[in-house]
Short mmCIF file of C-alpha atoms in Angstrom, two decimals:
data_model
loop_
_atom_site.label_atom_id
_atom_site.label_comp_id
_atom_site.label_asym_id
_atom_site.label_seq_id
_atom_site.Cartn_x
_atom_site.Cartn_y
_atom_site.Cartn_z
CA MET A 21 42.99 -25.38 49.83
CA GLN A 22 44.84 -24.91 46.37
CA ILE A 23 47.15 -22.01 46.68
CA LEU A 24 48.70 -20.05 43.74
CA ILE A 25 51.38 -17.31 44.96
CA VAL A 26 52.05 -14.79 42.25
CA GLY A 27 55.27 -12.90 42.43
CA ILE A 28 58.29 -14.53 43.82
CA GLY A 29 60.24 -11.51 45.29
CA ALA A 30 61.37 -11.17 48.78
CA LEU A 31 57.79 -11.54 50.32
CA GLY A 32 56.25 -13.89 47.93
CA GLY A 33 59.30 -16.21 48.13
CA THR A 34 59.69 -16.26 51.91
CA ILE A 35 56.01 -17.00 52.20
CA ALA A 36 56.13 -19.56 49.49
CA ALA A 37 59.16 -21.40 51.07
CA ARG A 38 57.67 -21.44 54.46
CA ALA A 39 54.18 -22.67 53.02
CA LEU A 40 55.96 -25.71 50.91
CA ARG A 41 57.96 -26.53 54.12
CA ALA A 42 54.63 -26.93 55.95
CA GLY A 43 53.06 -29.18 53.53
CA LEU A 44 50.71 -26.82 51.70
CA PRO A 45 49.65 -27.37 48.13
CA VAL A 46 51.17 -24.24 46.81
CA ARG A 47 51.88 -23.62 43.08
CA LEU A 48 54.02 -20.36 42.14
CA ALA A 49 53.53 -17.95 39.16
CA ALA A 50 56.73 -16.05 37.94
CA ARG A 51 57.05 -13.00 35.76
CA ASN A 52 58.16 -15.18 32.73
CA THR A 53 59.50 -18.34 31.41
CA GLU A 54 62.99 -17.69 32.22
CA SER A 55 62.33 -16.47 35.81
CA ALA A 56 60.41 -19.69 36.31
CA GLU A 57 63.15 -21.79 35.00
CA VAL A 58 65.86 -20.06 37.34
CA LEU A 59 63.49 -20.79 40.22
CA ARG A 60 62.87 -24.43 39.09
CA ARG A 61 66.61 -25.12 39.04
CA SER A 62 67.53 -23.25 42.24
CA GLY A 63 64.35 -23.97 44.53
CA LEU A 64 63.59 -21.83 47.45
CA ARG A 65 65.73 -21.09 50.47
CA VAL A 66 65.04 -18.62 53.45
CA SER A 67 67.43 -17.87 56.27
CA GLY A 68 67.22 -15.43 59.18
CA ILE A 69 64.39 -15.01 61.78
CA GLY A 70 61.90 -17.96 61.85
CA GLY A 71 64.75 -20.38 61.00
CA GLU A 72 66.19 -21.82 57.93
CA VAL A 73 63.87 -23.46 55.36
CA GLU A 74 64.63 -25.08 51.96
CA ALA A 75 62.23 -26.21 49.22
CA ASP A 76 64.14 -27.82 46.49
CA THR A 77 61.27 -29.22 44.38
CA ILE A 78 58.70 -26.54 43.51
CA ASP A 79 55.93 -26.25 41.04
CA VAL A 80 56.56 -22.92 39.19
CA ALA A 81 55.62 -21.67 35.71
CA ALA A 82 55.31 -18.40 34.03
CA LEU A 83 51.74 -16.69 34.79
CA GLU A 84 50.71 -16.98 31.15
CA ASP A 85 51.25 -20.68 31.35
CA TYR A 86 48.35 -21.01 33.71
CA GLY A 87 45.44 -21.78 31.42
CA LYS A 88 41.82 -22.60 31.69
CA GLY A 89 41.02 -25.47 33.79
CA THR A 90 43.45 -24.63 36.59
CA GLN A 91 41.52 -23.45 39.49
CA PHE A 92 42.75 -22.08 42.84
CA ASP A 93 40.99 -21.66 46.10
CA LEU A 94 43.42 -18.86 47.28
CA ILE A 95 45.73 -16.53 44.89
CA LEU A 96 48.15 -14.67 46.89
CA LEU A 97 49.24 -11.37 44.99
CA ALA A 98 52.88 -10.65 46.24
CA THR A 99 53.92 -8.55 43.37
CA LYS A 100 54.66 -4.67 43.35
CA ALA A 101 51.65 -2.61 43.77
CA GLN A 102 51.56 -1.61 40.04
CA HIS A 103 51.94 -5.15 38.85
CA ALA A 104 49.12 -6.27 41.07
CA LEU A 105 46.55 -3.90 39.39
CA GLU A 106 48.01 -5.45 35.81
CA VAL A 107 47.86 -9.20 37.15
CA ALA A 108 44.62 -9.51 39.06
CA PRO A 109 42.37 -9.40 36.07
CA GLN A 110 44.41 -12.14 34.49
CA VAL A 111 44.20 -14.43 37.56
CA VAL A 112 40.46 -13.82 38.28
CA GLY A 113 39.72 -16.48 35.57
CA LEU A 114 41.88 -19.04 37.65
CA LEU A 115 39.75 -18.83 40.81
CA ALA A 116 37.66 -21.79 41.81
CA PRO A 117 33.94 -20.88 42.40
CA GLU A 118 34.37 -19.56 46.01
CA GLY A 119 37.92 -18.78 45.54
CA VAL A 120 39.35 -15.32 46.64
CA ILE A 121 42.44 -13.09 45.65
CA LEU A 122 44.49 -11.91 48.55
CA PRO A 123 46.60 -8.88 47.58
CA ILE A 124 49.29 -7.83 50.31
CA GLN A 125 50.54 -4.77 48.94
CA ASN A 126 50.47 -1.39 50.73
CA GLY A 127 48.09 1.57 49.85
CA GLY A 128 44.94 1.35 47.84
CA VAL A 129 45.61 -1.60 45.92
CA ALA A 130 42.89 -4.05 47.71
CA ARG A 131 40.23 -1.18 47.29
CA ALA A 132 41.02 -0.49 43.65
CA LEU A 133 40.87 -4.32 42.78
CA ALA A 134 37.59 -4.82 44.91
CA ASP A 135 35.96 -1.78 42.95
CA ARG A 136 37.11 -3.47 39.63
CA LEU A 137 36.60 -7.09 40.16
CA GLY A 138 33.98 -7.14 43.36
CA GLU A 139 34.45 -7.62 47.00
CA ASP A 140 33.34 -11.20 46.66
CA LYS A 141 36.73 -11.69 44.70
CA ILE A 142 38.97 -9.72 46.89
CA LEU A 143 40.28 -9.84 50.46
CA GLY A 144 42.19 -6.89 52.21
CA GLY A 145 45.57 -7.78 53.31
CA PHE A 146 49.09 -6.44 53.97
CA SER A 147 52.41 -7.66 55.46
CA ASN A 148 54.52 -6.68 58.45
CA LEU A 149 56.88 -9.24 57.46
CA GLY A 150 60.41 -7.96 56.76
CA ALA A 151 62.16 -9.87 53.92
CA THR A 152 64.95 -9.18 51.57
CA MET A 153 65.96 -11.13 48.23
CA VAL A 154 69.58 -12.00 48.20
CA GLU A 155 69.16 -13.70 44.61
CA PRO A 156 66.46 -15.39 42.95
CA GLY A 157 65.18 -17.92 45.13
CA VAL A 158 67.43 -17.20 48.06
CA TYR A 159 65.70 -14.84 50.72
CA GLU A 160 66.59 -13.65 54.21
CA GLN A 161 63.51 -12.94 56.83
CA LYS A 162 64.40 -9.70 58.68
CA ASN A 163 61.88 -9.87 61.39
CA ALA A 164 59.08 -11.90 62.94
CA GLY A 165 56.03 -9.97 61.35
CA HIS A 166 52.74 -11.33 60.24
CA LEU A 167 50.24 -10.92 57.61
CA LEU A 168 47.06 -9.11 58.52
CA ILE A 169 43.94 -10.09 56.58
CA GLY A 170 40.34 -9.15 56.74
CA GLU A 171 37.17 -8.19 54.50
CA LEU A 172 36.98 -4.74 53.07
CA ALA A 173 33.50 -4.42 54.12
CA GLY A 174 34.53 -4.96 57.81
CA GLY A 175 33.56 -7.66 60.35
CA VAL A 176 35.06 -11.29 60.31
CA SER A 177 33.82 -13.83 57.68
CA GLU A 178 34.31 -17.60 57.44
CA ARG A 179 36.38 -17.21 54.37
CA THR A 180 38.77 -15.00 56.11
CA GLU A 181 39.13 -17.38 59.12
CA ARG A 182 39.62 -20.28 56.61
CA VAL A 183 42.34 -18.40 54.64
CA ALA A 184 44.06 -17.54 58.03
CA ARG A 185 43.82 -20.91 59.29
CA VAL A 186 45.74 -22.32 56.07
CA LEU A 187 48.17 -19.69 55.81
CA SER A 188 49.07 -19.62 59.64
CA ARG A 189 50.70 -23.09 58.92
CA ALA A 190 53.26 -21.18 57.21
CA VAL A 191 53.57 -17.43 58.60
CA GLU A 192 51.87 -15.77 61.52
CA VAL A 193 48.41 -14.61 60.30
CA LYS A 194 46.23 -12.28 62.08
CA ILE A 195 42.80 -11.05 61.16
CA SER A 196 41.11 -7.43 61.38
CA SER A 197 37.51 -6.63 61.60
CA ASN A 198 38.52 -3.22 60.69
CA MET A 199 40.85 -3.76 57.58
CA ILE A 200 40.30 -0.60 55.63
CA GLY A 201 41.16 1.21 58.96
CA ALA A 202 44.22 -1.04 59.33
CA ILE A 203 45.03 -0.43 55.86
CA TRP A 204 45.14 3.37 56.23
CA SER A 205 47.25 3.13 59.64
CA LYS A 206 49.95 1.21 57.75
CA LEU A 207 49.48 4.01 54.84
CA LEU A 208 50.22 6.70 57.25
CA ILE A 209 53.51 4.91 58.10
CA ASN A 210 54.46 4.28 54.62
CA CYS A 211 53.78 7.89 53.53
CA SER A 212 55.87 9.32 56.38
CA VAL A 213 58.54 6.66 56.98
CA THR A 214 58.97 4.55 53.96
CA THR A 215 58.90 7.28 51.56
CA LEU A 216 60.74 9.88 53.38
CA GLY A 217 63.71 7.39 54.05
CA ALA A 218 63.75 6.45 50.42
CA LEU A 219 64.06 10.24 49.43
CA CYS A 220 66.94 10.94 51.49
CA SER A 221 68.64 7.44 51.64
CA GLN A 222 68.48 7.10 55.44
CA THR A 223 66.37 5.16 58.16
CA MET A 224 63.86 7.12 60.08
CA ARG A 225 66.02 7.18 63.01
CA GLN A 226 68.56 8.98 61.03
CA TYR A 227 66.63 11.61 59.55
CA MET A 228 64.69 12.17 62.51
CA GLU A 229 67.96 13.44 63.99
CA THR A 230 67.56 16.75 61.94
CA GLU A 231 65.19 19.36 62.54
CA ALA A 232 64.15 19.33 58.72
CA GLY A 233 63.39 15.66 59.17
CA LYS A 234 61.02 16.14 62.02
CA LYS A 235 59.26 19.05 60.26
CA VAL A 236 58.74 16.89 56.99
CA PHE A 237 57.71 13.90 58.97
CA ARG A 238 55.16 15.75 60.95
CA ARG A 239 53.53 17.47 57.92
CA THR A 240 53.46 14.40 55.77
CA TYR A 241 51.82 12.30 58.38
CA GLU A 242 49.10 14.85 59.57
CA GLU A 243 48.10 15.52 55.77
CA ALA A 244 47.75 11.99 55.52
CA LEU A 245 45.98 11.67 58.65
CA SER A 246 43.84 14.40 57.63
CA VAL A 247 42.82 12.86 54.42
CA ALA A 248 42.04 9.41 56.27
CA LEU A 249 39.68 11.23 58.68
CA ALA A 250 38.11 13.32 55.95
CA ILE A 251 36.93 10.18 54.18
CA GLY A 252 35.50 8.56 57.24
CA THR A 253 38.08 6.08 57.94
CA ARG A 254 38.09 4.56 61.65
CA LEU A 255 41.71 3.94 61.99
CA GLU A 256 43.09 1.00 63.53
CA ARG A 257 46.10 0.73 66.24
CA LEU A 258 48.93 -1.40 64.84
CA ALA A 259 52.46 -0.72 66.43
CA VAL A 260 51.39 2.63 67.77
CA ASP A 261 48.12 4.59 68.20
CA PRO A 262 47.64 6.32 64.33
CA ILE A 263 46.47 9.68 65.93
CA PRO A 264 49.14 11.51 67.68
CA PRO A 265 48.59 12.82 71.19
CA GLY A 266 46.46 16.13 71.20
CA TRP A 267 45.45 15.88 67.67
CA PRO A 268 44.84 18.22 65.86
CA SER A 269 46.42 20.72 68.00
CA ASN A 270 49.41 18.99 69.01
CA PHE A 271 50.96 21.90 70.30
CA ALA A 272 49.10 21.61 73.63
CA ALA A 273 50.69 18.23 74.02
CA GLU A 274 54.11 18.55 72.74
CA GLU A 275 55.86 16.26 75.26
CA HIS A 276 53.43 13.52 74.57
CA TYR A 277 53.90 14.03 70.89
CA GLU A 278 57.77 13.59 71.29
CA SER A 279 57.08 10.22 73.15
CA TRP A 280 54.73 9.08 70.39
CA VAL A 281 57.46 9.77 67.72
CA GLU A 282 59.98 7.99 69.92
CA ALA A 283 57.53 4.92 69.80
CA VAL A 284 57.15 5.13 66.10
CA ILE A 285 61.04 5.30 65.58
CA ALA A 286 61.44 2.30 68.14
CA PHE A 287 59.37 0.26 65.79
CA TYR A 288 60.10 1.41 62.39
CA GLY A 289 63.32 3.57 62.71
CA ASP A 290 66.05 1.13 61.74
CA ILE A 291 64.49 -0.52 58.84
CA LYS A 292 65.93 0.20 55.38
CA PRO A 293 62.96 1.30 53.41
CA SER A 294 61.82 -1.10 50.46
CA MET A 295 61.11 1.95 48.34
CA LEU A 296 64.79 2.92 48.68
CA GLN A 297 65.89 -0.50 47.68
CA ASP A 298 63.70 0.03 44.46
CA LEU A 299 65.06 3.20 43.68
CA GLU A 300 68.75 2.04 44.09
CA ARG A 301 67.81 -1.00 41.84
CA GLY A 302 66.41 1.41 38.95
CA ARG A 303 62.73 -0.08 39.57
CA LYS A 304 59.58 1.83 39.49
CA ALA A 305 58.55 2.54 43.16
CA GLU A 306 54.89 2.20 44.36
CA ILE A 307 54.77 6.02 45.27
CA ASP A 308 51.39 6.32 43.25
CA PHE A 309 50.04 3.77 45.61
CA ILE A 310 51.30 5.43 48.84
CA ASN A 311 51.73 9.22 49.05
CA GLY A 312 50.35 9.65 45.53
CA TYR A 313 47.15 8.00 46.67
CA VAL A 314 46.90 10.42 49.51
CA VAL A 315 47.24 13.26 46.97
CA THR A 316 44.52 11.76 44.75
CA LEU A 317 41.91 11.37 47.64
CA GLY A 318 43.16 14.74 49.29
CA HIS A 319 42.24 16.65 46.22
CA ALA A 320 38.92 14.82 45.79
CA SER A 321 38.10 15.72 49.53
CA GLY A 322 39.30 19.32 49.57
CA VAL A 323 42.09 18.29 51.98
CA PRO A 324 45.31 20.13 51.30
CA VAL A 325 48.09 17.77 50.61
CA HIS A 326 51.00 19.96 49.43
CA MET A 327 53.91 18.06 51.11
CA ASN A 328 52.80 14.73 49.73
CA ALA A 329 52.40 16.29 46.33
CA ALA A 330 55.93 17.38 46.72
CA ILE A 331 57.24 14.17 47.86
CA THR A 332 55.37 12.06 45.07
CA ASP A 333 56.75 14.56 42.33
CA LEU A 334 60.39 13.97 43.93
CA VAL A 335 60.09 10.23 43.77
CA HIS A 336 58.92 10.46 40.03
CA GLN A 337 62.10 12.63 39.24
CA ILE A 338 64.44 10.03 41.05
CA GLU A 339 62.61 7.32 39.01
CA ARG A 340 63.30 9.34 35.53
CA GLY A 341 66.93 9.73 36.61
CA VAL A 342 66.54 13.49 36.91
CA LEU A 343 67.58 13.49 40.77
CA GLN A 344 69.17 11.13 43.21
CA PRO A 345 68.21 10.01 46.89
CA THR A 346 70.33 12.33 49.14
CA ARG A 347 70.00 13.92 52.54
CA GLU A 348 69.46 17.26 50.78
CA ARG A 349 66.13 16.21 49.65
CA MET A 350 64.82 16.54 53.26
CA ASN A 351 65.99 20.32 53.46
CA GLU A 352 64.33 21.09 50.21
CA LEU A 353 60.98 19.63 51.47
CA ALA A 354 61.54 21.51 54.73
CA ASP A 355 62.14 24.81 52.92
CA GLN A 356 59.08 24.37 50.84
CA THR A 357 56.92 24.07 53.81
CA CYS A 358 58.40 27.27 55.26
CA GLU A 359 57.76 29.04 51.82
CA ARG A 360 54.13 27.83 51.58
CA ILE A 361 53.48 28.90 55.06
CA ARG A 362 54.83 32.29 54.42
CA GLY A 363 52.97 32.52 51.16
CA ASN A 364 49.75 31.66 52.98
CA SER A 365 50.02 34.34 55.53
CA ILE A 366 50.40 37.26 53.23
#
């Protein structure tokens, strides 16, 4: 299986290094010629969980340098979400006749690409691997996570099994027969853990120590969950059950709800949000594919998504430099919730 990995950031670089170490036929596509040259000189190095690996000799070029006649059986998109939508139409011409593109971004990326390019060209996927890029070509793996892949239409296919079999030589790969449900279950966490942590520059464990944090988390999660169920999603259990105890009237099961929150914190509570890292580096965040995606579908399906809309707007303001991530963001969002509730009761 000839493999092209597009995007050599924290996740793409970690997977690429481990794939090359495993002897897989992997080529890499960097953002531009300069980036490719840096990686060509440095090679790839990964430390941390999973053990240290080095790949001194790598086949890397700018994406634009891959031309006609080059064919790949698998193209792994490890770019940011917004870049995946730009890149996919370019790389589809590099696919072998039975080749497939595997985007591993959060949110609605795979669905958007399948609608644009066809489900025969796209597999669904996302990563629970935690990794950071120390510098170009140097990465640290933070957890023993995995890739989850599957058909967007559901079920298990021969091509999914083939891709999993090959990639599992490099990293752990699991197959879901309910990929859309799994994507949404991860999206619920991204909306309420990743984004909120980015806004207030804290981990989930830290912001959940405040009443404002608890209130905003609950409202954000429940709005996203309402949208998922309204569009007919059959949610998939990941680290925790995606539906809190007693839903939708959690007040009848408050003690069980608190235990559920503790389970979420135990799994995700100490991770520095990747979106916060993007904002700190002045990069555009993936908010439009996470909370913004929930807002779009909420409006289309008639589900109130006021909190997710406010969150999306705040992140855009931080991107523009109008605001900064601070702990006060959580208090502002909690106050908005109270104001809206009072307004609706009049």
